[in-house]
Amino acid sequence: MGLRTYIRENFILDIKPYKPKNLRKPERVLDIVSAWKGLEMIIEDIIEQFHLPRKRCIEFGVEFGYSTVVFSNYFGSVTGVDTFEGDEHTVNKNEHFEETSRRLVAYPNIRLVKSDYKDWIVTDQQRYNLAHVDIVHNYKETYECGLWAAQHSDCTIFHDTESFPAVREAVKDIAKATGQTLYNYPEHYGLGILVDTKSLRKKAR
Ligand SMILES: C[S@@+](CC[C@H](N)C(=O)[O-])C[C@H]1O[C@@H](n2cnc3c(N)ncnc32)[C@H](O)[C@@H]1O
């Protein structure tokens, strides 16, 4: 393979480092263990930097609800989709929908749905202001779920772009397929941020 082909196939030349301007802790945060911890400090900054409306947020990969509760601080409604059965990369593989629902009952703007993302995306036609993808960290699933999310949201964020090369590859390919702008925040295992600048520009007019 020539150098030019290698560069074309392996890099997105304009992958931008995400630089938060203001780190701010949300008012409500769950006191539980999560690899997502730390990212709550940049969510409001992302909303502000990209001028995201604060109506609707969807999350794929709730687990015990850490990130879900963070989003509930900022959006009118948060839909959290998960099998609640864990996956090959999670430590917990016990079913825990009822238990997690009870934990999140204090947050009335959160709606939890026990579903595989595959079943959810064929029925939902809504648009969201923010989508979060944090499911099993394989290429195929991240690409399929993430492409749907990017096509239905102003901004889509992906956890684990630093710790799982398959996630990073999927996010880069979704950026290529959609023409959206890709940022990466390297802290806390990495957060890929895809922004639909065209749709946001239209909304601002
Ligand atoms: C890394 S955990 C999510 C962590 C969570 N965002 C947090 O803040 O701690 C991944 C979750 O994705 C869920 N998951 C994996 N594959 C899925 C699929 N195909 N559809 C729906 N949920 C899935 C698992 O059940 C697991 O709860």
mmCIF file of C-alpha atoms and ligand atoms in Angstrom:
data_model
loop_
_atom_site.group_PDB
_atom_site.id
_atom_site.type_symbol
_atom_site.label_atom_id
_atom_site.label_comp_id
_atom_site.label_asym_id
_atom_site.label_seq_id
_atom_site.Cartn_x
_atom_site.Cartn_y
_atom_site.Cartn_z
ATOM 1 C CA MET A 1 0.000 0.000 0.000
ATOM 2 C CA GLY A 2 1.385 3.419 -0.962
ATOM 3 C CA LEU A 3 1.773 6.159 1.646
ATOM 4 C CA ARG A 4 -1.045 8.246 0.138
ATOM 5 C CA THR A 5 -3.486 5.317 0.191
ATOM 6 C CA TYR A 6 -2.443 4.492 3.755
ATOM 7 C CA ILE A 7 -3.061 8.064 4.883
ATOM 8 C CA ARG A 8 -6.404 8.262 3.053
ATOM 9 C CA GLU A 9 -7.664 5.019 4.570
ATOM 10 C CA ASN A 10 -6.401 5.420 8.107
ATOM 11 C CA PHE A 11 -6.756 9.042 9.086
ATOM 12 C CA ILE A 12 -9.305 11.758 9.102
ATOM 13 C CA LEU A 13 -7.169 14.763 8.497
ATOM 14 C CA ASP A 14 -9.520 17.137 10.242
ATOM 15 C CA ILE A 15 -10.172 15.180 13.462
ATOM 16 C CA LYS A 16 -10.107 18.063 15.927
ATOM 17 C CA PRO A 17 -8.966 17.881 19.535
ATOM 18 C CA TYR A 18 -11.877 18.937 21.782
ATOM 19 C CA LYS A 19 -10.841 21.704 24.132
ATOM 20 C CA PRO A 20 -13.333 22.494 26.892
ATOM 21 C CA LYS A 21 -13.598 26.171 27.826
ATOM 22 C CA ASN A 22 -15.429 25.686 31.130
ATOM 23 C CA LEU A 23 -15.397 22.620 33.338
ATOM 24 C CA ARG A 24 -18.620 22.486 35.353
ATOM 25 C CA LYS A 25 -20.015 19.803 37.651
ATOM 26 C CA PRO A 26 -23.729 19.128 37.170
ATOM 27 C CA GLU A 27 -25.986 19.559 40.178
ATOM 28 C CA ARG A 28 -27.191 15.958 40.220
ATOM 29 C CA VAL A 29 -24.692 13.079 39.882
ATOM 30 C CA LEU A 30 -25.024 9.461 41.057
ATOM 31 C CA ASP A 31 -22.525 8.251 43.628
ATOM 32 C CA ILE A 32 -21.759 4.938 41.871
ATOM 33 C CA VAL A 33 -18.786 3.375 40.078
ATOM 34 C CA SER A 34 -18.553 4.141 36.344
ATOM 35 C CA ALA A 35 -15.795 4.391 33.735
ATOM 36 C CA TRP A 36 -17.682 7.486 32.547
ATOM 37 C CA LYS A 37 -16.748 9.447 35.689
ATOM 38 C CA GLY A 38 -15.034 12.742 34.845
ATOM 39 C CA LEU A 39 -16.931 13.318 31.605
ATOM 40 C CA GLU A 40 -19.807 14.964 33.494
ATOM 41 C CA MET A 41 -17.499 17.998 33.746
ATOM 42 C CA ILE A 42 -17.632 18.739 29.983
ATOM 43 C CA ILE A 43 -21.256 18.039 29.008
ATOM 44 C CA GLU A 44 -22.570 21.555 29.554
ATOM 45 C CA ASP A 45 -19.481 22.885 27.769
ATOM 46 C CA ILE A 46 -20.316 20.731 24.713
ATOM 47 C CA ILE A 47 -23.916 21.993 24.777
ATOM 48 C CA GLU A 48 -22.669 25.600 24.898
ATOM 49 C CA GLN A 49 -19.837 25.313 22.368
ATOM 50 C CA PHE A 50 -22.142 23.788 19.721
ATOM 51 C CA HIS A 51 -25.281 25.758 20.705
ATOM 52 C CA LEU A 52 -27.325 22.588 21.178
ATOM 53 C CA PRO A 53 -31.008 23.004 22.016
ATOM 54 C CA ARG A 54 -31.809 21.360 25.359
ATOM 55 C CA LYS A 55 -35.003 19.492 24.495
ATOM 56 C CA ARG A 56 -34.292 15.832 23.800
ATOM 57 C CA CYS A 57 -31.418 13.463 24.525
ATOM 58 C CA ILE A 58 -31.125 9.747 23.748
ATOM 59 C CA GLU A 59 -28.622 7.341 25.233
ATOM 60 C CA PHE A 60 -27.685 3.828 24.085
ATOM 61 C CA GLY A 61 -25.886 2.100 26.981
ATOM 62 C CA VAL A 62 -27.273 3.136 30.377
ATOM 63 C CA GLU A 63 -25.925 0.334 32.564
ATOM 64 C CA PHE A 64 -26.432 1.635 36.150
ATOM 65 C CA GLY A 65 -27.359 5.161 35.052
ATOM 66 C CA TYR A 66 -24.293 7.315 35.707
ATOM 67 C CA SER A 67 -24.209 9.107 32.332
ATOM 68 C CA THR A 68 -28.036 9.077 32.075
ATOM 69 C CA VAL A 69 -28.372 11.148 35.253
ATOM 70 C CA VAL A 70 -25.699 13.566 34.020
ATOM 71 C CA PHE A 71 -27.753 14.222 30.855
ATOM 72 C CA SER A 72 -30.934 14.651 32.904
ATOM 73 C CA ASN A 73 -29.424 17.852 34.351
ATOM 74 C CA TYR A 74 -29.450 19.510 30.935
ATOM 75 C CA PHE A 75 -32.250 18.110 28.736
ATOM 76 C CA GLY A 76 -36.034 18.269 29.014
ATOM 77 C CA SER A 77 -36.231 14.525 28.346
ATOM 78 C CA VAL A 78 -33.689 11.722 28.342
ATOM 79 C CA THR A 79 -34.472 8.313 26.814
ATOM 80 C CA GLY A 80 -32.114 5.559 27.944
ATOM 81 C CA VAL A 81 -32.043 2.365 25.853
ATOM 82 C CA ASP A 82 -30.241 -0.737 27.137
ATOM 83 C CA THR A 83 -30.761 -4.496 27.285
ATOM 84 C CA PHE A 84 -29.792 -4.162 30.971
ATOM 85 C CA GLU A 85 -28.067 -7.527 30.575
ATOM 86 C CA GLY A 86 -24.474 -6.351 30.124
ATOM 87 C CA ASP A 87 -22.224 -7.398 27.262
ATOM 88 C CA GLU A 88 -18.871 -9.048 26.570
ATOM 89 C CA HIS A 89 -17.004 -5.953 27.816
ATOM 90 C CA THR A 90 -18.942 -5.233 31.015
ATOM 91 C CA VAL A 91 -18.167 -6.802 34.384
ATOM 92 C CA ASN A 92 -21.836 -7.135 35.375
ATOM 93 C CA LYS A 93 -23.844 -9.516 33.206
ATOM 94 C CA ASN A 94 -26.873 -9.902 35.490
ATOM 95 C CA GLU A 95 -30.235 -8.535 34.397
ATOM 96 C CA HIS A 96 -30.905 -5.293 36.326
ATOM 97 C CA PHE A 97 -33.692 -3.309 34.619
ATOM 98 C CA GLU A 98 -35.987 -3.144 37.686
ATOM 99 C CA GLU A 99 -33.133 -2.285 40.037
ATOM 100 C CA THR A 100 -31.819 0.499 37.761
ATOM 101 C CA SER A 101 -35.356 1.822 37.201
ATOM 102 C CA ARG A 102 -35.795 2.099 40.972
ATOM 103 C CA ARG A 103 -32.474 3.958 41.296
ATOM 104 C CA LEU A 104 -33.509 6.491 38.664
ATOM 105 C CA VAL A 105 -37.095 7.008 39.809
ATOM 106 C CA ALA A 106 -36.057 10.326 41.423
ATOM 107 C CA TYR A 107 -35.329 11.777 37.949
ATOM 108 C CA PRO A 108 -38.747 12.224 36.302
ATOM 109 C CA ASN A 109 -37.342 13.395 32.942
ATOM 110 C CA ILE A 110 -35.568 10.028 32.414
ATOM 111 C CA ARG A 111 -37.395 7.234 30.585
ATOM 112 C CA LEU A 112 -35.651 3.864 30.570
ATOM 113 C CA VAL A 113 -36.393 1.333 27.831
ATOM 114 C CA LYS A 114 -35.290 -2.282 28.013
ATOM 115 C CA SER A 115 -34.400 -2.964 24.396
ATOM 116 C CA ASP A 116 -31.596 -3.884 22.063
ATOM 117 C CA TYR A 117 -30.592 -0.788 20.053
ATOM 118 C CA LYS A 118 -31.298 -2.855 16.895
ATOM 119 C CA ASP A 119 -35.014 -3.085 17.725
ATOM 120 C CA TRP A 120 -35.213 0.543 18.892
ATOM 121 C CA ILE A 121 -33.697 2.195 15.801
ATOM 122 C CA VAL A 122 -36.164 0.644 13.352
ATOM 123 C CA THR A 123 -39.124 2.215 15.164
ATOM 124 C CA ASP A 124 -37.895 5.658 16.278
ATOM 125 C CA GLN A 125 -38.144 8.513 13.732
ATOM 126 C CA GLN A 126 -37.603 11.398 16.203
ATOM 127 C CA ARG A 127 -34.770 13.915 16.125
ATOM 128 C CA TYR A 128 -32.634 14.512 19.203
ATOM 129 C CA ASN A 129 -30.327 17.321 20.282
ATOM 130 C CA LEU A 130 -27.764 14.973 21.816
ATOM 131 C CA ALA A 131 -27.224 11.228 21.377
ATOM 132 C CA HIS A 132 -24.791 9.165 23.444
ATOM 133 C CA VAL A 133 -23.469 5.781 22.281
ATOM 134 C CA ASP A 134 -21.836 3.604 24.942
ATOM 135 C CA ILE A 135 -22.883 0.029 24.085
ATOM 136 C CA VAL A 136 -20.753 -3.073 23.447
ATOM 137 C CA HIS A 137 -17.445 -1.730 22.130
ATOM 138 C CA ASN A 138 -17.281 -3.610 18.824
ATOM 139 C CA TYR A 139 -16.957 -1.987 15.395
ATOM 140 C CA LYS A 140 -20.178 -3.381 13.862
ATOM 141 C CA GLU A 141 -22.527 -2.419 16.698
ATOM 142 C CA THR A 142 -20.909 0.984 17.306
ATOM 143 C CA TYR A 143 -21.061 1.794 13.594
ATOM 144 C CA GLU A 144 -24.679 0.673 13.146
ATOM 145 C CA CYS A 145 -26.039 2.321 16.287
ATOM 146 C CA GLY A 146 -23.791 5.385 15.890
ATOM 147 C CA LEU A 147 -24.764 5.986 12.262
ATOM 148 C CA TRP A 148 -28.453 5.979 13.203
ATOM 149 C CA ALA A 149 -27.688 8.305 16.128
ATOM 150 C CA ALA A 150 -25.693 10.701 13.936
ATOM 151 C CA GLN A 151 -28.535 10.777 11.403
ATOM 152 C CA HIS A 152 -31.097 11.596 14.110
ATOM 153 C CA SER A 153 -29.204 14.032 16.307
ATOM 154 C CA ASP A 154 -27.504 17.448 16.241
ATOM 155 C CA CYS A 155 -24.540 16.031 18.148
ATOM 156 C CA THR A 156 -23.525 12.431 18.913
ATOM 157 C CA ILE A 157 -20.968 11.477 21.532
ATOM 158 C CA PHE A 158 -19.190 8.110 21.823
ATOM 159 C CA HIS A 159 -17.448 6.844 24.933
ATOM 160 C CA ASP A 160 -14.189 4.827 24.866
ATOM 161 C CA THR A 161 -12.553 6.159 21.698
ATOM 162 C CA GLU A 162 -9.148 5.904 23.426
ATOM 163 C CA SER A 163 -9.525 2.530 25.129
ATOM 164 C CA PHE A 164 -11.220 0.631 22.285
ATOM 165 C CA PRO A 165 -9.650 1.084 18.801
ATOM 166 C CA ALA A 166 -12.793 -0.497 17.267
ATOM 167 C CA VAL A 167 -14.911 2.358 18.679
ATOM 168 C CA ARG A 168 -12.486 4.964 17.324
ATOM 169 C CA GLU A 169 -12.520 3.338 13.865
ATOM 170 C CA ALA A 170 -16.326 3.190 13.805
ATOM 171 C CA VAL A 171 -16.590 6.861 14.814
ATOM 172 C CA LYS A 172 -14.111 7.918 12.105
ATOM 173 C CA ASP A 173 -16.087 5.947 9.506
ATOM 174 C CA ILE A 174 -19.384 7.514 10.630
ATOM 175 C CA ALA A 175 -17.768 10.956 10.249
ATOM 176 C CA LYS A 176 -16.718 10.015 6.698
ATOM 177 C CA ALA A 177 -20.164 8.600 5.838
ATOM 178 C CA THR A 178 -22.125 11.587 7.196
ATOM 179 C CA GLY A 179 -19.711 14.470 6.518
ATOM 180 C CA GLN A 180 -20.147 15.584 10.151
ATOM 181 C CA THR A 181 -17.338 17.293 12.040
ATOM 182 C CA LEU A 182 -15.377 15.006 14.347
ATOM 183 C CA TYR A 183 -13.730 16.035 17.610
ATOM 184 C CA ASN A 184 -12.021 13.832 20.156
ATOM 185 C CA TYR A 185 -11.557 14.459 23.881
ATOM 186 C CA PRO A 186 -8.822 12.095 25.102
ATOM 187 C CA GLU A 187 -9.549 12.096 28.862
ATOM 188 C CA HIS A 188 -11.527 9.440 30.802
ATOM 189 C CA TYR A 189 -11.035 6.748 28.099
ATOM 190 C CA GLY A 190 -11.919 9.118 25.294
ATOM 191 C CA LEU A 191 -15.035 10.828 24.024
ATOM 192 C CA GLY A 192 -15.665 11.119 20.271
ATOM 193 C CA ILE A 193 -17.901 14.073 19.407
ATOM 194 C CA LEU A 194 -19.673 14.272 16.061
ATOM 195 C CA VAL A 195 -21.425 17.523 15.228
ATOM 196 C CA ASP A 196 -24.035 17.977 12.507
ATOM 197 C CA THR A 197 -22.992 21.544 11.727
ATOM 198 C CA LYS A 198 -25.316 21.790 8.685
ATOM 199 C CA SER A 199 -28.447 20.992 10.703
ATOM 200 C CA LEU A 200 -27.408 23.340 13.517
ATOM 201 C CA ARG A 201 -26.723 26.181 11.055
ATOM 202 C CA LYS A 202 -30.210 25.711 9.540
ATOM 203 C CA LYS A 203 -31.781 25.856 13.024
ATOM 204 C CA ALA A 204 -29.891 29.080 13.859
ATOM 205 C CA ARG A 205 -31.267 30.882 10.752
HETATM 206 C C1 LIG B 1 -20.228 0.470 29.184
HETATM 207 S S1 LIG B 1 -21.855 0.122 29.710
HETATM 208 C C2 LIG B 1 -22.599 1.749 29.740
HETATM 209 C C3 LIG B 1 -22.058 2.601 30.846
HETATM 210 C C4 LIG B 1 -22.873 3.830 31.168
HETATM 211 N N1 LIG B 1 -23.019 4.725 30.040
HETATM 212 C C5 LIG B 1 -22.308 4.606 32.360
HETATM 213 O O1 LIG B 1 -22.460 5.814 32.416
HETATM 214 O O2 LIG B 1 -21.727 3.987 33.266
HETATM 215 C C6 LIG B 1 -22.504 -0.620 28.266
HETATM 216 C C7 LIG B 1 -23.991 -0.952 28.321
HETATM 217 O O3 LIG B 1 -24.428 -1.218 26.979
HETATM 218 C C8 LIG B 1 -25.424 -2.202 27.017
HETATM 219 N N2 LIG B 1 -25.500 -2.817 25.675
HETATM 220 C C9 LIG B 1 -24.552 -3.554 25.052
HETATM 221 N N3 LIG B 1 -24.969 -3.930 23.845
HETATM 222 C C10 LIG B 1 -26.211 -3.428 23.685
HETATM 223 C C11 LIG B 1 -27.183 -3.489 22.643
HETATM 224 N N4 LIG B 1 -26.963 -4.188 21.517
HETATM 225 N N5 LIG B 1 -28.342 -2.814 22.788
HETATM 226 C C12 LIG B 1 -28.608 -2.134 23.942
HETATM 227 N N6 LIG B 1 -27.729 -2.066 24.970
HETATM 228 C C13 LIG B 1 -26.559 -2.698 24.855
HETATM 229 C C14 LIG B 1 -24.995 -3.160 28.110
HETATM 230 O O4 LIG B 1 -26.089 -3.873 28.625
HETATM 231 C C15 LIG B 1 -24.341 -2.199 29.127
HETATM 232 O O5 LIG B 1 -25.259 -1.856 30.138
#
